[in-house]
mmCIF file with all atom_site columns, C-alpha atoms in Angstrom:
data_model
loop_
_atom_site.group_PDB
_atom_site.id
_atom_site.type_symbol
_atom_site.label_atom_id
_atom_site.label_alt_id
_atom_site.label_comp_id
_atom_site.label_asym_id
_atom_site.label_entity_id
_atom_site.label_seq_id
_atom_site.pdbx_PDB_ins_code
_atom_site.Cartn_x
_atom_site.Cartn_y
_atom_site.Cartn_z
_atom_site.occupancy
_atom_site.B_iso_or_equiv
_atom_site.pdbx_formal_charge
_atom_site.auth_seq_id
_atom_site.auth_comp_id
_atom_site.auth_asym_id
_atom_site.auth_atom_id
_atom_site.pdbx_PDB_model_num
ATOM 1   C CA . MET A 1 1   ? 96.986 188.224 47.093 1.00 0.00 ? 128 MET A CA 1
ATOM 2   C CA . LYS A 1 2   ? 95.081 189.596 44.132 1.00 0.00 ? 129 LYS A CA 1
ATOM 3   C CA . GLU A 1 3   ? 91.346 188.991 44.404 1.00 0.00 ? 130 GLU A CA 1
ATOM 4   C CA . SER A 1 4   ? 89.685 187.107 41.574 1.00 0.00 ? 131 SER A CA 1
ATOM 5   C CA . ASN A 1 5   ? 86.952 188.584 39.429 1.00 0.00 ? 132 ASN A CA 1
ATOM 6   C CA . GLY A 1 6   ? 84.547 186.120 41.047 1.00 0.00 ? 133 GLY A CA 1
ATOM 7   C CA . GLU A 1 7   ? 85.317 187.471 44.517 1.00 0.00 ? 134 GLU A CA 1
ATOM 8   C CA . GLY A 1 8   ? 84.733 191.023 43.296 1.00 0.00 ? 135 GLY A CA 1
ATOM 9   C CA . ILE A 1 9   ? 81.367 190.084 41.820 1.00 0.00 ? 136 ILE A CA 1
ATOM 10  C CA . LYS A 1 10  ? 80.278 188.408 45.072 1.00 0.00 ? 137 LYS A CA 1
ATOM 11  C CA . GLU A 1 11  ? 81.334 191.479 47.040 1.00 0.00 ? 138 GLU A CA 1
ATOM 12  C CA . LYS A 1 12  ? 79.335 193.819 44.801 1.00 0.00 ? 139 LYS A CA 1
ATOM 13  C CA . LYS A 1 13  ? 76.280 191.571 45.074 1.00 0.00 ? 140 LYS A CA 1
ATOM 14  C CA . LEU A 1 14  ? 76.609 191.490 48.859 1.00 0.00 ? 141 LEU A CA 1
ATOM 15  C CA . VAL A 1 15  ? 76.770 195.301 49.044 1.00 0.00 ? 142 VAL A CA 1
ATOM 16  C CA . LYS A 1 16  ? 73.640 195.561 46.880 1.00 0.00 ? 143 LYS A CA 1
ATOM 17  C CA . ASN A 1 17  ? 71.834 193.030 49.094 1.00 0.00 ? 144 ASN A CA 1
ATOM 18  C CA . LEU A 1 18  ? 72.808 195.007 52.198 1.00 0.00 ? 145 LEU A CA 1
ATOM 19  C CA . LYS A 1 19  ? 71.441 198.187 50.643 1.00 0.00 ? 146 LYS A CA 1
ATOM 20  C CA . ASP A 1 20  ? 68.088 196.458 50.058 1.00 0.00 ? 147 ASP A CA 1
ATOM 21  C CA . LEU A 1 21  ? 68.119 195.109 53.620 1.00 0.00 ? 148 LEU A CA 1
ATOM 22  C CA . PHE A 1 22  ? 68.935 198.526 55.109 1.00 0.00 ? 149 PHE A CA 1
ATOM 23  C CA . GLU A 1 23  ? 66.189 200.264 53.142 1.00 0.00 ? 150 GLU A CA 1
ATOM 24  C CA . ASP A 1 24  ? 63.652 197.576 53.998 1.00 0.00 ? 151 ASP A CA 1
ATOM 25  C CA . ARG A 1 25  ? 64.265 197.802 57.748 1.00 0.00 ? 152 ARG A CA 1
ATOM 26  C CA . LYS A 1 26  ? 65.786 201.235 58.110 1.00 0.00 ? 153 LYS A CA 1
ATOM 27  C CA . PRO A 1 27  ? 65.401 203.311 61.267 1.00 0.00 ? 154 PRO A CA 1
ATOM 28  C CA . ARG A 1 28  ? 63.914 206.784 60.952 1.00 0.00 ? 155 ARG A CA 1
ATOM 29  C CA . SER A 1 29  ? 67.342 208.386 61.093 1.00 0.00 ? 156 SER A CA 1
ATOM 30  C CA . LEU A 1 30  ? 68.510 206.631 57.912 1.00 0.00 ? 157 LEU A CA 1
ATOM 31  C CA . LYS A 1 31  ? 67.433 208.827 55.016 1.00 0.00 ? 158 LYS A CA 1
ATOM 32  C CA . LYS A 1 32  ? 69.012 207.056 52.060 1.00 0.00 ? 159 LYS A CA 1
ATOM 33  C CA . VAL A 1 33  ? 71.666 204.504 51.058 1.00 0.00 ? 160 VAL A CA 1
ATOM 34  C CA . PHE A 1 34  ? 73.924 204.792 47.999 1.00 0.00 ? 161 PHE A CA 1
ATOM 35  C CA . VAL A 1 35  ? 76.142 201.947 46.809 1.00 0.00 ? 162 VAL A CA 1
ATOM 36  C CA . HIS A 1 36  ? 79.003 201.643 44.330 1.00 0.00 ? 163 HIS A CA 1
ATOM 37  C CA . VAL A 1 37  ? 79.304 205.388 43.864 1.00 0.00 ? 164 VAL A CA 1
ATOM 38  C CA . ASN A 1 38  ? 81.955 206.142 41.251 1.00 0.00 ? 165 ASN A CA 1
ATOM 39  C CA . LEU A 1 39  ? 83.617 209.505 41.889 1.00 0.00 ? 166 LEU A CA 1
ATOM 40  C CA . GLY A 1 40  ? 85.462 209.281 38.593 1.00 0.00 ? 167 GLY A CA 1
ATOM 41  C CA . THR A 1 41  ? 82.472 209.767 36.284 1.00 0.00 ? 168 THR A CA 1
ATOM 42  C CA . LYS A 1 42  ? 82.582 212.426 33.580 1.00 0.00 ? 169 LYS A CA 1
ATOM 43  C CA . LYS A 1 43  ? 80.097 214.682 35.367 1.00 0.00 ? 170 LYS A CA 1
ATOM 44  C CA . PHE A 1 44  ? 81.961 214.526 38.655 1.00 0.00 ? 171 PHE A CA 1
ATOM 45  C CA . GLN A 1 45  ? 85.276 215.023 36.828 1.00 0.00 ? 172 GLN A CA 1
ATOM 46  C CA . GLU A 1 46  ? 83.965 218.231 35.263 1.00 0.00 ? 173 GLU A CA 1
ATOM 47  C CA . ILE A 1 47  ? 82.761 219.626 38.589 1.00 0.00 ? 174 ILE A CA 1
ATOM 48  C CA . TRP A 1 48  ? 85.987 218.616 40.371 1.00 0.00 ? 175 TRP A CA 1
ATOM 49  C CA . LYS A 1 49  ? 88.172 220.172 37.670 1.00 0.00 ? 176 LYS A CA 1
ATOM 50  C CA . GLU A 1 50  ? 86.237 223.431 37.849 1.00 0.00 ? 177 GLU A CA 1
ATOM 51  C CA . TRP A 1 51  ? 86.871 223.655 41.593 1.00 0.00 ? 178 TRP A CA 1
ATOM 52  C CA . TRP A 1 52  ? 90.346 222.120 41.812 1.00 0.00 ? 179 TRP A CA 1
ATOM 53  C CA . GLN A 1 53  ? 91.909 222.659 38.342 1.00 0.00 ? 180 GLN A CA 1
ATOM 54  C CA . SER A 1 54  ? 93.025 219.017 38.408 1.00 0.00 ? 181 SER A CA 1
ATOM 55  C CA . GLU A 1 55  ? 91.749 215.507 37.658 1.00 0.00 ? 182 GLU A CA 1
ATOM 56  C CA . VAL A 1 56  ? 89.911 213.297 40.150 1.00 0.00 ? 183 VAL A CA 1
ATOM 57  C CA . PRO A 1 57  ? 92.272 210.649 41.558 1.00 0.00 ? 184 PRO A CA 1
ATOM 58  C CA . PRO A 1 58  ? 91.728 207.442 39.538 1.00 0.00 ? 185 PRO A CA 1
ATOM 59  C CA . ARG A 1 59  ? 89.797 204.328 40.519 1.00 0.00 ? 186 ARG A CA 1
ATOM 60  C CA . LEU A 1 60  ? 87.836 205.875 43.358 1.00 0.00 ? 187 LEU A CA 1
ATOM 61  C CA . GLU A 1 61  ? 84.602 204.002 44.005 1.00 0.00 ? 188 GLU A CA 1
ATOM 62  C CA . VAL A 1 62  ? 82.848 204.113 47.362 1.00 0.00 ? 189 VAL A CA 1
ATOM 63  C CA . ASP A 1 63  ? 81.112 200.851 48.225 1.00 0.00 ? 190 ASP A CA 1
ATOM 64  C CA . MET A 1 64  ? 78.412 202.290 50.454 1.00 0.00 ? 191 MET A CA 1
ATOM 65  C CA . ILE A 1 65  ? 77.234 205.738 51.549 1.00 0.00 ? 192 ILE A CA 1
ATOM 66  C CA . PRO A 1 66  ? 74.424 205.733 54.119 1.00 0.00 ? 193 PRO A CA 1
ATOM 67  C CA . VAL A 1 67  ? 72.966 209.172 54.850 1.00 0.00 ? 194 VAL A CA 1
ATOM 68  C CA . PHE A 1 68  ? 71.797 209.645 58.443 1.00 0.00 ? 195 PHE A CA 1
ATOM 69  C CA . GLU A 1 69  ? 69.913 212.483 60.056 1.00 0.00 ? 196 GLU A CA 1
ATOM 70  C CA . ASP A 1 70  ? 71.985 213.512 63.072 1.00 0.00 ? 197 ASP A CA 1
ATOM 71  C CA . LEU A 1 71  ? 71.238 216.412 65.406 1.00 0.00 ? 198 LEU A CA 1
ATOM 72  C CA . ASN A 1 72  ? 69.334 218.332 62.698 1.00 0.00 ? 199 ASN A CA 1
ATOM 73  C CA . GLU A 1 73  ? 72.190 217.764 60.231 1.00 0.00 ? 200 GLU A CA 1
ATOM 74  C CA . LEU A 1 74  ? 73.058 215.076 57.709 1.00 0.00 ? 201 LEU A CA 1
ATOM 75  C CA . LEU A 1 75  ? 75.795 212.605 58.584 1.00 0.00 ? 202 LEU A CA 1
ATOM 76  C CA . ILE A 1 76  ? 77.438 211.144 55.462 1.00 0.00 ? 203 ILE A CA 1
ATOM 77  C CA . PRO A 1 77  ? 80.025 208.393 56.061 1.00 0.00 ? 204 PRO A CA 1
ATOM 78  C CA . GLY A 1 78  ? 81.947 206.643 53.312 1.00 0.00 ? 205 GLY A CA 1
ATOM 79  C CA . ILE A 1 79  ? 82.197 202.865 53.784 1.00 0.00 ? 206 ILE A CA 1
ATOM 80  C CA . GLU A 1 80  ? 84.753 200.516 52.249 1.00 0.00 ? 207 GLU A CA 1
ATOM 81  C CA . VAL A 1 81  ? 83.384 196.948 52.345 1.00 0.00 ? 208 VAL A CA 1
ATOM 82  C CA . LYS A 1 82  ? 85.588 193.865 52.126 1.00 0.00 ? 209 LYS A CA 1
ATOM 83  C CA . PHE A 1 83  ? 84.000 190.418 52.065 1.00 0.00 ? 210 PHE A CA 1
ATOM 84  C CA . PHE A 1 84  ? 85.995 187.465 53.339 1.00 0.00 ? 211 PHE A CA 1
ATOM 85  C CA . LYS A 1 85  ? 84.721 184.203 51.874 1.00 0.00 ? 212 LYS A CA 1
ATOM 86  C CA . GLY A 1 86  ? 87.885 182.481 53.059 1.00 0.00 ? 213 GLY A CA 1
ATOM 87  C CA . VAL A 1 87  ? 91.131 183.494 54.749 1.00 0.00 ? 214 VAL A CA 1
ATOM 88  C CA . SER A 1 88  ? 93.265 184.410 51.726 1.00 0.00 ? 215 SER A CA 1
ATOM 89  C CA . ARG A 1 89  ? 93.001 188.190 52.170 1.00 0.00 ? 216 ARG A CA 1
ATOM 90  C CA . ARG A 1 90  ? 95.218 190.389 54.336 1.00 0.00 ? 217 ARG A CA 1
ATOM 91  C CA . PHE A 1 91  ? 94.044 191.414 57.791 1.00 0.00 ? 218 PHE A CA 1
ATOM 92  C CA . CYS A 1 92  ? 94.093 195.164 56.967 1.00 0.00 ? 219 CYS A CA 1
ATOM 93  C CA . GLU A 1 93  ? 92.435 194.827 53.560 1.00 0.00 ? 220 GLU A CA 1
ATOM 94  C CA . GLY A 1 94  ? 90.731 198.048 52.396 1.00 0.00 ? 221 GLY A CA 1
ATOM 95  C CA . LEU A 1 95  ? 92.324 200.365 54.960 1.00 0.00 ? 222 LEU A CA 1
ATOM 96  C CA . GLN A 1 96  ? 94.016 202.660 52.452 1.00 0.00 ? 223 GLN A CA 1
ATOM 97  C CA . GLN A 1 97  ? 90.780 203.004 50.457 1.00 0.00 ? 224 GLN A CA 1
ATOM 98  C CA . ALA A 1 98  ? 88.875 204.028 53.587 1.00 0.00 ? 225 ALA A CA 1
ATOM 99  C CA . LEU A 1 99  ? 91.532 206.627 54.422 1.00 0.00 ? 226 LEU A CA 1
ATOM 100 C CA . SER A 1 100 ? 91.390 208.063 50.890 1.00 0.00 ? 227 SER A CA 1
ATOM 101 C CA . PHE A 1 101 ? 87.712 208.921 51.381 1.00 0.00 ? 228 PHE A CA 1
ATOM 102 C CA . GLY A 1 102 ? 88.825 211.665 53.765 1.00 0.00 ? 229 GLY A CA 1
ATOM 103 C CA . LEU A 1 103 ? 89.815 213.946 50.869 1.00 0.00 ? 230 LEU A CA 1
ATOM 104 C CA . PHE A 1 104 ? 86.302 213.835 49.430 1.00 0.00 ? 231 PHE A CA 1
ATOM 105 C CA . GLY A 1 105 ? 84.483 215.347 52.370 1.00 0.00 ? 232 GLY A CA 1
ATOM 106 C CA . PHE A 1 106 ? 82.863 212.338 54.017 1.00 0.00 ? 233 PHE A CA 1
ATOM 107 C CA . ASP A 1 107 ? 81.921 213.034 57.617 1.00 0.00 ? 234 ASP A CA 1
ATOM 108 C CA . SER A 1 108 ? 83.326 209.697 58.782 1.00 0.00 ? 235 SER A CA 1
ATOM 109 C CA . LEU A 1 109 ? 85.521 207.002 57.237 1.00 0.00 ? 236 LEU A CA 1
ATOM 110 C CA . VAL A 1 110 ? 84.487 203.387 57.744 1.00 0.00 ? 237 VAL A CA 1
ATOM 111 C CA . LEU A 1 111 ? 86.201 200.087 56.992 1.00 0.00 ? 238 LEU A CA 1
ATOM 112 C CA . TRP A 1 112 ? 83.789 197.151 57.216 1.00 0.00 ? 239 TRP A CA 1
ATOM 113 C CA . HIS A 1 113 ? 85.068 193.588 57.038 1.00 0.00 ? 240 HIS A CA 1
ATOM 114 C CA . ILE A 1 114 ? 82.260 191.085 56.500 1.00 0.00 ? 241 ILE A CA 1
ATOM 115 C CA . PHE A 1 115 ? 83.080 187.430 57.066 1.00 0.00 ? 242 PHE A CA 1
ATOM 116 C CA . SER A 1 116 ? 81.303 184.389 55.690 1.00 0.00 ? 243 SER A CA 1
ATOM 117 C CA . GLU A 1 117 ? 79.280 182.304 58.105 1.00 0.00 ? 244 GLU A CA 1
ATOM 118 C CA . ASP A 1 118 ? 81.547 179.367 57.220 1.00 0.00 ? 245 ASP A CA 1
ATOM 119 C CA . ILE A 1 119 ? 84.667 180.957 58.771 1.00 0.00 ? 246 ILE A CA 1
ATOM 120 C CA . ALA A 1 120 ? 85.462 179.931 62.345 1.00 0.00 ? 247 ALA A CA 1
ATOM 121 C CA . ASN A 1 121 ? 85.374 182.618 65.017 1.00 0.00 ? 248 ASN A CA 1
ATOM 122 C CA . LYS A 1 122 ? 89.037 182.060 65.936 1.00 0.00 ? 249 LYS A CA 1
ATOM 123 C CA . GLU A 1 123 ? 90.067 182.741 62.342 1.00 0.00 ? 250 GLU A CA 1
ATOM 124 C CA . ILE A 1 124 ? 87.974 185.926 62.235 1.00 0.00 ? 251 ILE A CA 1
ATOM 125 C CA . GLU A 1 125 ? 89.618 187.097 65.460 1.00 0.00 ? 252 GLU A CA 1
ATOM 126 C CA . GLY A 1 126 ? 92.979 186.672 63.712 1.00 0.00 ? 253 GLY A CA 1
ATOM 127 C CA . PHE A 1 127 ? 91.878 189.308 61.177 1.00 0.00 ? 254 PHE A CA 1
ATOM 128 C CA . ALA A 1 128 ? 89.809 191.642 63.330 1.00 0.00 ? 255 ALA A CA 1
ATOM 129 C CA . ARG A 1 129 ? 92.062 192.060 66.362 1.00 0.00 ? 256 ARG A CA 1
ATOM 130 C CA . PRO A 1 130 ? 95.266 193.137 64.554 1.00 0.00 ? 257 PRO A CA 1
ATOM 131 C CA . THR A 1 131 ? 93.314 195.438 62.238 1.00 0.00 ? 258 THR A CA 1
ATOM 132 C CA . LYS A 1 132 ? 91.697 197.094 65.244 1.00 0.00 ? 259 LYS A CA 1
ATOM 133 C CA . LYS A 1 133 ? 95.071 197.384 67.028 1.00 0.00 ? 260 LYS A CA 1
ATOM 134 C CA . LEU A 1 134 ? 96.659 198.941 63.953 1.00 0.00 ? 261 LEU A CA 1
ATOM 135 C CA . ILE A 1 135 ? 93.930 201.586 63.641 1.00 0.00 ? 262 ILE A CA 1
ATOM 136 C CA . GLU A 1 136 ? 93.906 202.369 67.344 1.00 0.00 ? 263 GLU A CA 1
ATOM 137 C CA . GLY A 1 137 ? 97.693 202.221 67.745 1.00 0.00 ? 264 GLY A CA 1
ATOM 138 C CA . PHE A 1 138 ? 98.285 204.817 65.030 1.00 0.00 ? 265 PHE A CA 1
ATOM 139 C CA . ASN A 1 139 ? 95.164 206.765 66.040 1.00 0.00 ? 266 ASN A CA 1
ATOM 140 C CA . LEU A 1 140 ? 93.834 206.547 62.480 1.00 0.00 ? 267 LEU A CA 1
ATOM 141 C CA . PRO A 1 141 ? 90.538 208.398 61.854 1.00 0.00 ? 268 PRO A CA 1
ATOM 142 C CA . VAL A 1 142 ? 88.840 205.206 60.663 1.00 0.00 ? 269 VAL A CA 1
ATOM 143 C CA . ILE A 1 143 ? 85.889 203.417 62.226 1.00 0.00 ? 270 ILE A CA 1
ATOM 144 C CA . TYR A 1 144 ? 86.406 199.664 61.978 1.00 0.00 ? 271 TYR A CA 1
ATOM 145 C CA . PHE A 1 145 ? 83.566 197.158 61.890 1.00 0.00 ? 272 PHE A CA 1
ATOM 146 C CA . ALA A 1 146 ? 84.145 193.416 61.625 1.00 0.00 ? 273 ALA A CA 1
ATOM 147 C CA . THR A 1 147 ? 81.066 191.202 61.457 1.00 0.00 ? 274 THR A CA 1
ATOM 148 C CA . LYS A 1 148 ? 80.086 187.675 60.560 1.00 0.00 ? 275 LYS A CA 1
ATOM 149 C CA . LEU A 1 149 ? 76.994 187.597 58.368 1.00 0.00 ? 276 LEU A CA 1
ATOM 150 C CA . ILE A 1 150 ? 74.437 185.079 59.606 1.00 0.00 ? 277 ILE A CA 1
ATOM 151 C CA . GLU A 1 151 ? 71.594 183.950 57.331 1.00 0.00 ? 278 GLU A CA 1
ATOM 152 C CA . LYS A 1 152 ? 71.736 187.134 55.192 1.00 0.00 ? 279 LYS A CA 1
ATOM 153 C CA . ASP A 1 153 ? 70.268 189.504 57.814 1.00 0.00 ? 280 ASP A CA 1
ATOM 154 C CA . LYS A 1 154 ? 71.902 188.870 61.218 1.00 0.00 ? 281 LYS A CA 1
ATOM 155 C CA . PHE A 1 155 ? 75.320 189.917 62.443 1.00 0.00 ? 282 PHE A CA 1
ATOM 156 C CA . GLU A 1 156 ? 77.865 188.748 64.979 1.00 0.00 ? 283 GLU A CA 1
ATOM 157 C CA . PHE A 1 157 ? 80.357 191.473 65.941 1.00 0.00 ? 284 PHE A CA 1
ATOM 158 C CA . PHE A 1 158 ? 84.133 191.177 66.284 1.00 0.00 ? 285 PHE A CA 1
ATOM 159 C CA . ALA A 1 159 ? 84.818 194.944 66.150 1.00 0.00 ? 286 ALA A CA 1
ATOM 160 C CA . PRO A 1 160 ? 84.408 197.604 67.469 1.00 0.00 ? 287 PRO A CA 1
ATOM 161 C CA . LEU A 1 161 ? 83.537 195.161 70.304 1.00 0.00 ? 288 LEU A CA 1
ATOM 162 C CA . GLU A 1 162 ? 83.346 191.383 70.386 1.00 0.00 ? 289 GLU A CA 1
ATOM 163 C CA . ILE A 1 163 ? 79.687 190.407 70.597 1.00 0.00 ? 290 ILE A CA 1
ATOM 164 C CA . TYR A 1 164 ? 79.313 186.933 69.170 1.00 0.00 ? 291 TYR A CA 1
ATOM 165 C CA . SER A 1 165 ? 78.814 184.568 72.087 1.00 0.00 ? 292 SER A CA 1
ATOM 166 C CA . SER A 1 166 ? 75.121 185.388 72.419 1.00 0.00 ? 293 SER A CA 1
ATOM 167 C CA . GLN A 1 167 ? 72.281 185.831 69.932 1.00 0.00 ? 294 GLN A CA 1
ATOM 168 C CA . PRO A 1 168 ? 73.212 187.430 66.566 1.00 0.00 ? 295 PRO A CA 1
ATOM 169 C CA . GLN A 1 169 ? 72.032 191.034 66.266 1.00 0.00 ? 296 GLN A CA 1
ATOM 170 C CA . ASP A 1 170 ? 69.616 192.377 63.678 1.00 0.00 ? 297 ASP A CA 1
ATOM 171 C CA . VAL A 1 171 ? 70.222 195.093 61.102 1.00 0.00 ? 298 VAL A CA 1
ATOM 172 C CA . GLY A 1 172 ? 68.587 197.773 63.256 1.00 0.00 ? 299 GLY A CA 1
ATOM 173 C CA . TYR A 1 173 ? 71.209 197.201 65.942 1.00 0.00 ? 300 TYR A CA 1
ATOM 174 C CA . LEU A 1 174 ? 73.974 197.383 63.343 1.00 0.00 ? 301 LEU A CA 1
ATOM 175 C CA . LEU A 1 175 ? 72.741 200.656 61.839 1.00 0.00 ? 302 LEU A CA 1
ATOM 176 C CA . THR A 1 176 ? 72.283 202.309 65.231 1.00 0.00 ? 303 THR A CA 1
ATOM 177 C CA . TRP A 1 177 ? 75.807 201.317 66.274 1.00 0.00 ? 304 TRP A CA 1
ATOM 178 C CA . LEU A 1 178 ? 77.198 202.495 62.951 1.00 0.00 ? 305 LEU A CA 1
ATOM 179 C CA . LYS A 1 179 ? 75.532 205.887 63.222 1.00 0.00 ? 306 LYS A CA 1
ATOM 180 C CA . ASN A 1 180 ? 76.636 206.400 66.830 1.00 0.00 ? 307 ASN A CA 1
ATOM 181 C CA . SER A 1 181 ? 80.207 205.429 65.936 1.00 0.00 ? 308 SER A CA 1
ATOM 182 C CA . CYS A 1 182 ? 80.249 207.913 63.051 1.00 0.00 ? 309 CYS A CA 1
ATOM 183 C CA . HIS A 1 183 ? 78.815 210.633 65.272 1.00 0.00 ? 310 HIS A CA 1
ATOM 184 C CA . GLY A 1 184 ? 81.674 210.106 67.708 1.00 0.00 ? 311 GLY A CA 1
ATOM 185 C CA . LYS A 1 185 ? 84.550 209.887 65.212 1.00 0.00 ? 312 LYS A CA 1
ATOM 186 C CA . ARG A 1 186 ? 84.658 212.482 62.433 1.00 0.00 ? 313 ARG A CA 1
ATOM 187 C CA . ASN A 1 187 ? 86.941 213.051 59.479 1.00 0.00 ? 314 ASN A CA 1
ATOM 188 C CA . PRO A 1 188 ? 89.648 215.460 60.776 1.00 0.00 ? 315 PRO A CA 1
ATOM 189 C CA . LEU A 1 189 ? 90.318 216.807 57.272 1.00 0.00 ? 316 LEU A CA 1
ATOM 190 C CA . LEU A 1 190 ? 86.930 218.555 57.344 1.00 0.00 ? 317 LEU A CA 1
ATOM 191 C CA . GLU A 1 191 ? 88.702 221.343 59.210 1.00 0.00 ? 318 GLU A CA 1
ATOM 192 C CA . ARG A 1 192 ? 90.338 222.301 55.894 1.00 0.00 ? 319 ARG A CA 1
ATOM 193 C CA . GLU A 1 193 ? 88.561 224.614 53.491 1.00 0.00 ? 320 GLU A CA 1
ATOM 194 C CA . GLU A 1 194 ? 89.416 222.551 50.412 1.00 0.00 ? 321 GLU A CA 1
ATOM 195 C CA . VAL A 1 195 ? 87.902 219.397 51.940 1.00 0.00 ? 322 VAL A CA 1
ATOM 196 C CA . LEU A 1 196 ? 84.736 221.290 52.850 1.00 0.00 ? 323 LEU A CA 1
ATOM 197 C CA . ARG A 1 197 ? 84.567 222.186 49.160 1.00 0.00 ? 324 ARG A CA 1
ATOM 198 C CA . SER A 1 198 ? 84.865 218.498 48.356 1.00 0.00 ? 325 SER A CA 1
ATOM 199 C CA . LYS A 1 199 ? 81.932 217.818 50.662 1.00 0.00 ? 326 LYS A CA 1
ATOM 200 C CA . LYS A 1 200 ? 79.819 220.248 48.639 1.00 0.00 ? 327 LYS A CA 1
ATOM 201 C CA . LEU A 1 201 ? 80.851 218.405 45.466 1.00 0.00 ? 328 LEU A CA 1
ATOM 202 C CA . LEU A 1 202 ? 79.920 215.103 47.069 1.00 0.00 ? 329 LEU A CA 1
ATOM 203 C CA . LYS A 1 203 ? 76.471 216.404 47.942 1.00 0.00 ? 330 LYS A CA 1
ATOM 204 C CA . LEU A 1 204 ? 76.010 217.638 44.371 1.00 0.00 ? 331 LEU A CA 1
ATOM 205 C CA . LYS A 1 205 ? 76.999 214.205 43.087 1.00 0.00 ? 332 LYS A CA 1
ATOM 206 C CA . LEU A 1 206 ? 74.471 212.514 45.378 1.00 0.00 ? 333 LEU A CA 1
ATOM 207 C CA . GLU A 1 207 ? 71.828 215.185 44.760 1.00 0.00 ? 334 GLU A CA 1
ATOM 208 C CA . ILE A 1 208 ? 71.670 216.054 48.448 1.00 0.00 ? 335 ILE A CA 1
ATOM 209 C CA . PRO A 1 209 ? 70.671 219.641 49.324 1.00 0.00 ? 336 PRO A CA 1
ATOM 210 C CA . ILE A 1 210 ? 73.722 221.714 50.282 1.00 0.00 ? 337 ILE A CA 1
#
């Protein structure tokens, strides 16, 4: 089902709010957070064309890019965020976008489903469990998070593990789990020289030292 413009606006606002929350309460390992990064801008197109002699694939925007310090290196995952206000979306929504990030040199590829507090846990399970089984069954190089957002700054987890019967967890817990998950599951395309070049382009775009 095609999402309405209103849903898209709410999703963008949520991502911006999460960025502010992360930066306000960030752990020491989180260096910076970028949101709504458009890899199809004129400047990025020019750099990409110089390296690849081709155009950037169209309509490529990354919802969130947190930059972590990890074992004296920088860990740069690309995150596709999908917000579920109701239950009209598909269970695997956003998976192909997350996979496409692999060509652009992200260290890890993340799909994050965020569910409204108004959605019942049983309904969330109906989205999270098959999405997780699909990713694991095909051994896809995607880290899947499914959370219910509680009061704007707390999270109940339905993936990678189900942790929602006790007290909701704070943003520090979420960020630590996210970083550890990314450390343990890397983008396999980084073994290719052309994707390592893309990573250099990505760092130039974000003004991160190469």
